[in-house]
Amino acid sequence: MNPVERLKNDLFGLGLKDAAGALDQVLDSAAKAKLPYADFLADLLARELTVRRERYLKARTRLAHLPFQKRLEDFDFSYQPSLDEGQIQELATLNFAGQAQNVILLGPPGVGKTHIAVALGLKGVENGMGVYFVTAQALIEDLRQAHAENRLERRLRVYLAPKILIVDEVGYLPFDTLGATMLFQLVSARYERGSVILTSNKGFAQWGEVFPDPIIATAILDRLLHHSHVINIRGDSYRLKDKRRAGYITSPFGQKDRTAAQ
Ligand code: ADP
Ligand code: MG
């Protein structure tokens, strides 16, 4: 076996598959550029590390259960003037997650609440944080089933472990007493320990309608809001952007609004 083949074998044996695969090419370019030994080795290991990091990020992104992958770079802030871009960029530093603070995104449908939540989640993943995305409805259904099967405590851990838990679409459907109690239990357990990014189409004043009684609504809000960043988006739905441009819509509920039929 010549030295290159032996090296390839050894790299493979050590689990450095991508370095083994890139060896011929890296050797070749190092020879051509007359690179010092250290540079050659650094190039070779960089191949392995880059591929590993990508694979690791992909696996962790999959674990986060994000509904799509969109970033802040994909967000058109000029379309949403009520939104303070500086505040969102500050959140993107993830200081909030380091301090177990919450982010509450409020606004009507289509204004980008889920987009921003997902973008912050992706940032978290890229920074090695555990992230988990779930809709409020799926969360409650899951916990309800776990409760019925006497394994609520164990199941709750799935939602307690991540540094950032994204609970999307609170308020689309009202909670019953058991659902509200389980949400309260979760929010209390995460309080000052991990961040919740929550989105809702209902303002806090309407949360009384979402929960079966005002006491539990207040108790949940109390813990959520204690260390939190509340972002109210008051603009138009981005989904209607092109239709609005085309002149179908003059005002959100104007006479020319034909979207209801679509
Ligand atoms: P919400 O959760 O508030 O109902 P979404 O975040 O799901 O709204 O946004 C609806 C769609 O429009 C998504 O595909 C999202 O990426 C896109 N979107 C919303 N606002 C913007 C924006 N300002 N710039 C770019 N895309 C946007
Ligand atoms: Mg949404």
XYZ file of C-alpha atoms and ligand atoms in Angstrom:
290
model
C 0.000 0.000 0.000
C 1.464 3.369 -0.943
C 1.521 6.115 1.702
C -1.427 7.976 0.207
C -3.591 4.855 0.235
C -2.509 4.084 3.767
C -3.299 7.606 4.879
C -6.708 7.374 3.232
C -7.386 4.124 5.034
C -6.289 5.556 8.357
C -8.389 8.688 7.942
C -11.335 6.466 7.147
C -10.560 4.271 10.117
C -10.536 7.326 12.360
C -13.964 8.310 11.079
C -12.659 11.211 8.995
C -14.514 10.090 5.865
C -14.767 13.457 4.208
C -11.091 14.203 4.747
C -10.300 10.782 3.261
C -12.470 11.576 0.258
C -10.869 14.978 -0.282
C -7.300 13.776 0.280
C -6.243 13.405 -3.378
C -7.530 16.819 -4.299
C -6.106 18.607 -1.237
C -2.736 16.874 -1.723
C -2.722 17.887 -5.348
C -3.479 21.543 -4.739
C -1.022 21.677 -1.824
C 1.710 20.286 -4.098
C 0.850 22.738 -6.869
C 0.801 25.738 -4.521
C 3.849 24.437 -2.593
C 1.910 24.860 0.639
C 3.662 24.439 3.990
C 2.765 21.152 5.779
C 0.647 22.945 8.359
C -1.468 24.617 5.672
C -2.057 21.305 3.954
C -3.211 19.685 7.165
C -5.409 22.656 8.037
C -7.054 22.491 4.582
C -7.686 18.791 4.938
C -9.257 19.087 8.381
C -11.318 22.083 7.258
C -12.955 19.834 4.649
C -13.978 17.384 7.329
C -15.146 20.082 9.736
C -17.206 21.961 7.153
C -19.067 18.852 6.081
C -19.565 17.809 9.697
C -20.905 21.177 10.712
C -23.346 21.170 7.810
C -24.524 17.685 8.653
C -24.872 18.574 12.327
C -26.814 21.742 11.508
C -29.109 19.828 9.181
C -29.833 17.213 11.830
C -30.504 19.845 14.477
C -32.692 21.848 12.125
C -34.727 18.701 11.459
C -35.096 18.154 15.218
C -36.479 21.672 15.601
C -39.578 20.770 13.514
C -39.726 24.162 11.842
C -42.597 24.400 9.342
C -40.336 26.114 6.778
C -36.910 27.652 6.642
C -36.954 31.397 6.337
C -34.478 33.888 7.666
C -34.515 37.503 8.695
C -32.612 38.216 5.487
C -35.729 37.020 3.644
C -37.946 39.411 5.592
C -38.950 42.648 3.893
C -39.041 45.141 6.757
C -40.121 47.948 4.426
C -43.446 46.151 3.965
C -44.072 46.190 7.718
C -43.353 49.737 8.976
C -44.964 49.089 12.376
C -42.139 46.668 13.061
C -38.943 47.998 14.642
C -36.188 46.331 12.629
C -33.614 47.255 15.278
C -35.598 45.385 17.905
C -35.791 42.268 15.721
C -32.069 42.447 14.920
C -31.378 42.752 18.642
C -33.434 39.591 19.229
C -31.376 37.908 16.507
C -28.301 38.273 18.752
C -30.061 35.683 20.962
C -29.349 37.598 24.142
C -32.985 36.997 25.009
C -32.439 33.234 24.909
C -29.267 33.504 26.979
C -31.359 35.176 29.664
C -34.395 32.904 29.292
C -36.576 35.810 28.191
C -39.673 35.340 26.074
C -40.679 36.835 22.749
C -44.363 37.436 22.068
C -45.327 38.224 18.493
C -48.842 39.601 18.111
C -50.748 40.590 15.006
C -53.338 39.617 12.426
C -52.768 36.719 10.019
C -50.068 36.979 7.381
C -47.976 39.770 8.890
C -44.909 37.567 9.421
C -45.220 36.339 13.013
C -44.348 32.747 12.163
C -41.651 33.901 9.743
C -39.887 35.896 12.464
C -40.312 33.121 15.037
C -38.806 30.597 12.609
C -35.958 32.955 11.677
C -35.070 33.378 15.366
C -35.327 29.617 15.810
C -32.898 29.027 12.951
C -30.473 31.485 14.533
C -30.739 29.478 17.734
C -30.027 26.215 15.918
C -27.013 27.773 14.206
C -25.732 28.819 17.596
C -25.999 25.348 19.037
C -29.195 25.922 21.001
C -31.948 23.350 21.252
C -35.021 24.673 19.455
C -38.471 23.149 19.110
C -41.413 24.446 17.116
C -45.010 23.412 17.765
C -48.414 24.950 17.145
C -50.489 25.585 20.262
C -53.079 23.151 18.975
C -50.612 20.317 18.360
C -48.952 21.001 21.713
C -52.199 20.724 23.650
C -53.345 17.664 21.707
C -50.039 15.965 22.403
C -50.089 16.797 26.106
C -53.733 15.808 26.369
C -52.935 12.390 24.973
C -49.933 12.014 27.243
C -52.123 13.006 30.183
C -54.732 10.404 29.221
C -52.000 7.776 29.069
C -50.531 8.811 32.375
C -47.232 9.981 30.928
C -47.658 13.747 31.018
C -44.552 14.341 33.150
C -42.324 12.483 30.711
C -43.865 14.094 27.647
C -43.517 17.567 29.148
C -39.765 17.089 29.052
C -39.832 17.325 25.246
C -41.104 20.867 25.661
C -38.943 21.746 28.648
C -35.598 20.661 27.244
C -35.097 23.087 24.343
C -33.525 26.440 25.066
C -36.077 28.005 22.732
C -39.626 26.670 22.491
C -41.747 28.208 19.744
C -45.478 27.989 20.365
C -47.231 29.175 17.233
C -50.819 30.308 16.752
C -52.061 30.724 20.294
C -55.624 31.972 20.074
C -56.793 30.523 16.800
C -58.735 27.971 18.807
C -59.918 28.439 22.393
C -58.432 26.231 25.112
C -60.583 24.098 27.370
C -59.791 23.848 31.070
C -57.435 20.892 30.749
C -55.620 22.458 27.769
C -55.221 25.762 29.602
C -53.984 24.011 32.735
C -51.367 22.103 30.761
C -50.203 25.269 29.013
C -49.954 26.934 32.383
C -47.925 24.021 33.723
C -45.544 24.244 30.771
C -45.139 28.014 30.935
C -44.540 27.851 34.701
C -41.958 25.110 34.332
C -40.057 27.053 31.670
C -40.311 30.326 33.568
C -36.814 31.852 33.986
C -35.303 28.610 32.679
C -35.865 28.699 28.935
C -37.313 31.029 26.334
C -40.719 30.796 24.752
C -41.385 32.469 21.432
C -45.123 32.715 21.188
C -47.246 34.000 18.342
C -50.872 35.003 18.560
C -53.457 36.681 16.386
C -55.186 37.908 19.530
C -54.116 40.882 21.611
C -53.707 40.300 25.350
C -57.048 41.974 26.025
C -58.701 39.193 24.025
C -56.876 36.390 25.807
C -59.792 36.129 28.190
C -61.790 34.697 25.260
C -59.059 32.201 24.436
C -58.889 30.702 27.911
C -61.772 29.188 29.839
C -61.408 31.568 32.758
C -59.666 34.894 33.292
C -57.684 33.636 36.292
C -55.734 31.110 34.277
C -55.292 33.579 31.403
C -53.824 36.082 33.863
C -51.605 33.453 35.475
C -50.173 32.381 32.115
C -49.695 35.978 30.965
C -48.085 36.899 34.266
C -45.300 34.369 33.798
C -44.942 34.867 30.073
C -44.688 38.634 30.290
C -42.425 39.006 33.308
C -39.254 38.792 31.209
C -40.408 39.362 27.698
C -40.209 41.286 24.475
C -43.633 42.010 23.061
C -43.821 42.791 19.369
C -47.058 44.089 17.968
C -47.281 43.928 14.209
C -50.086 46.105 12.953
C -49.644 45.949 9.195
C -51.269 44.241 6.251
C -50.962 40.579 5.407
C -47.963 39.851 3.235
C -50.001 37.126 1.579
C -52.230 39.801 0.074
C -49.316 41.886 -1.133
C -49.483 40.936 -4.787
C -53.256 41.042 -4.891
C -53.221 44.465 -3.316
C -50.686 45.632 -5.849
C -52.863 44.308 -8.643
C -55.671 46.537 -7.351
C -58.003 43.834 -6.108
C -57.980 45.270 -2.642
C -58.288 48.880 -1.637
C -58.513 48.393 2.102
C -58.282 45.277 4.244
C -62.046 44.897 4.239
C -62.911 47.193 1.355
C -65.530 46.615 -1.288
C -63.017 45.514 -3.861
C -61.769 42.739 -1.597
C -62.190 39.608 -3.659
C -59.882 37.438 -1.629
C -62.732 35.974 0.398
C -63.904 34.152 -2.705
C -60.453 32.795 -3.473
P -48.329 34.975 10.279
O -47.656 33.921 11.049
O -48.244 36.333 10.899
O -49.741 34.623 9.907
P -46.396 34.279 8.269
O -45.144 34.501 9.020
O -46.821 32.851 8.099
O -47.590 35.138 8.890
O -46.271 34.966 6.845
C -47.060 34.542 5.729
C -46.144 34.359 4.528
O -45.672 35.623 4.099
C -44.905 33.541 4.843
O -44.559 32.826 3.692
C -43.852 34.594 5.165
O -42.555 34.142 4.872
C -44.265 35.727 4.249
N -43.991 37.053 4.825
C -44.725 37.690 5.754
N -44.259 38.925 5.985
C -43.185 39.070 5.193
C -42.253 40.138 4.961
N -42.378 41.338 5.589
N -41.250 39.922 4.077
C -41.153 38.743 3.413
N -41.996 37.708 3.583
C -43.016 37.862 4.446
Mg -48.394 32.078 11.536
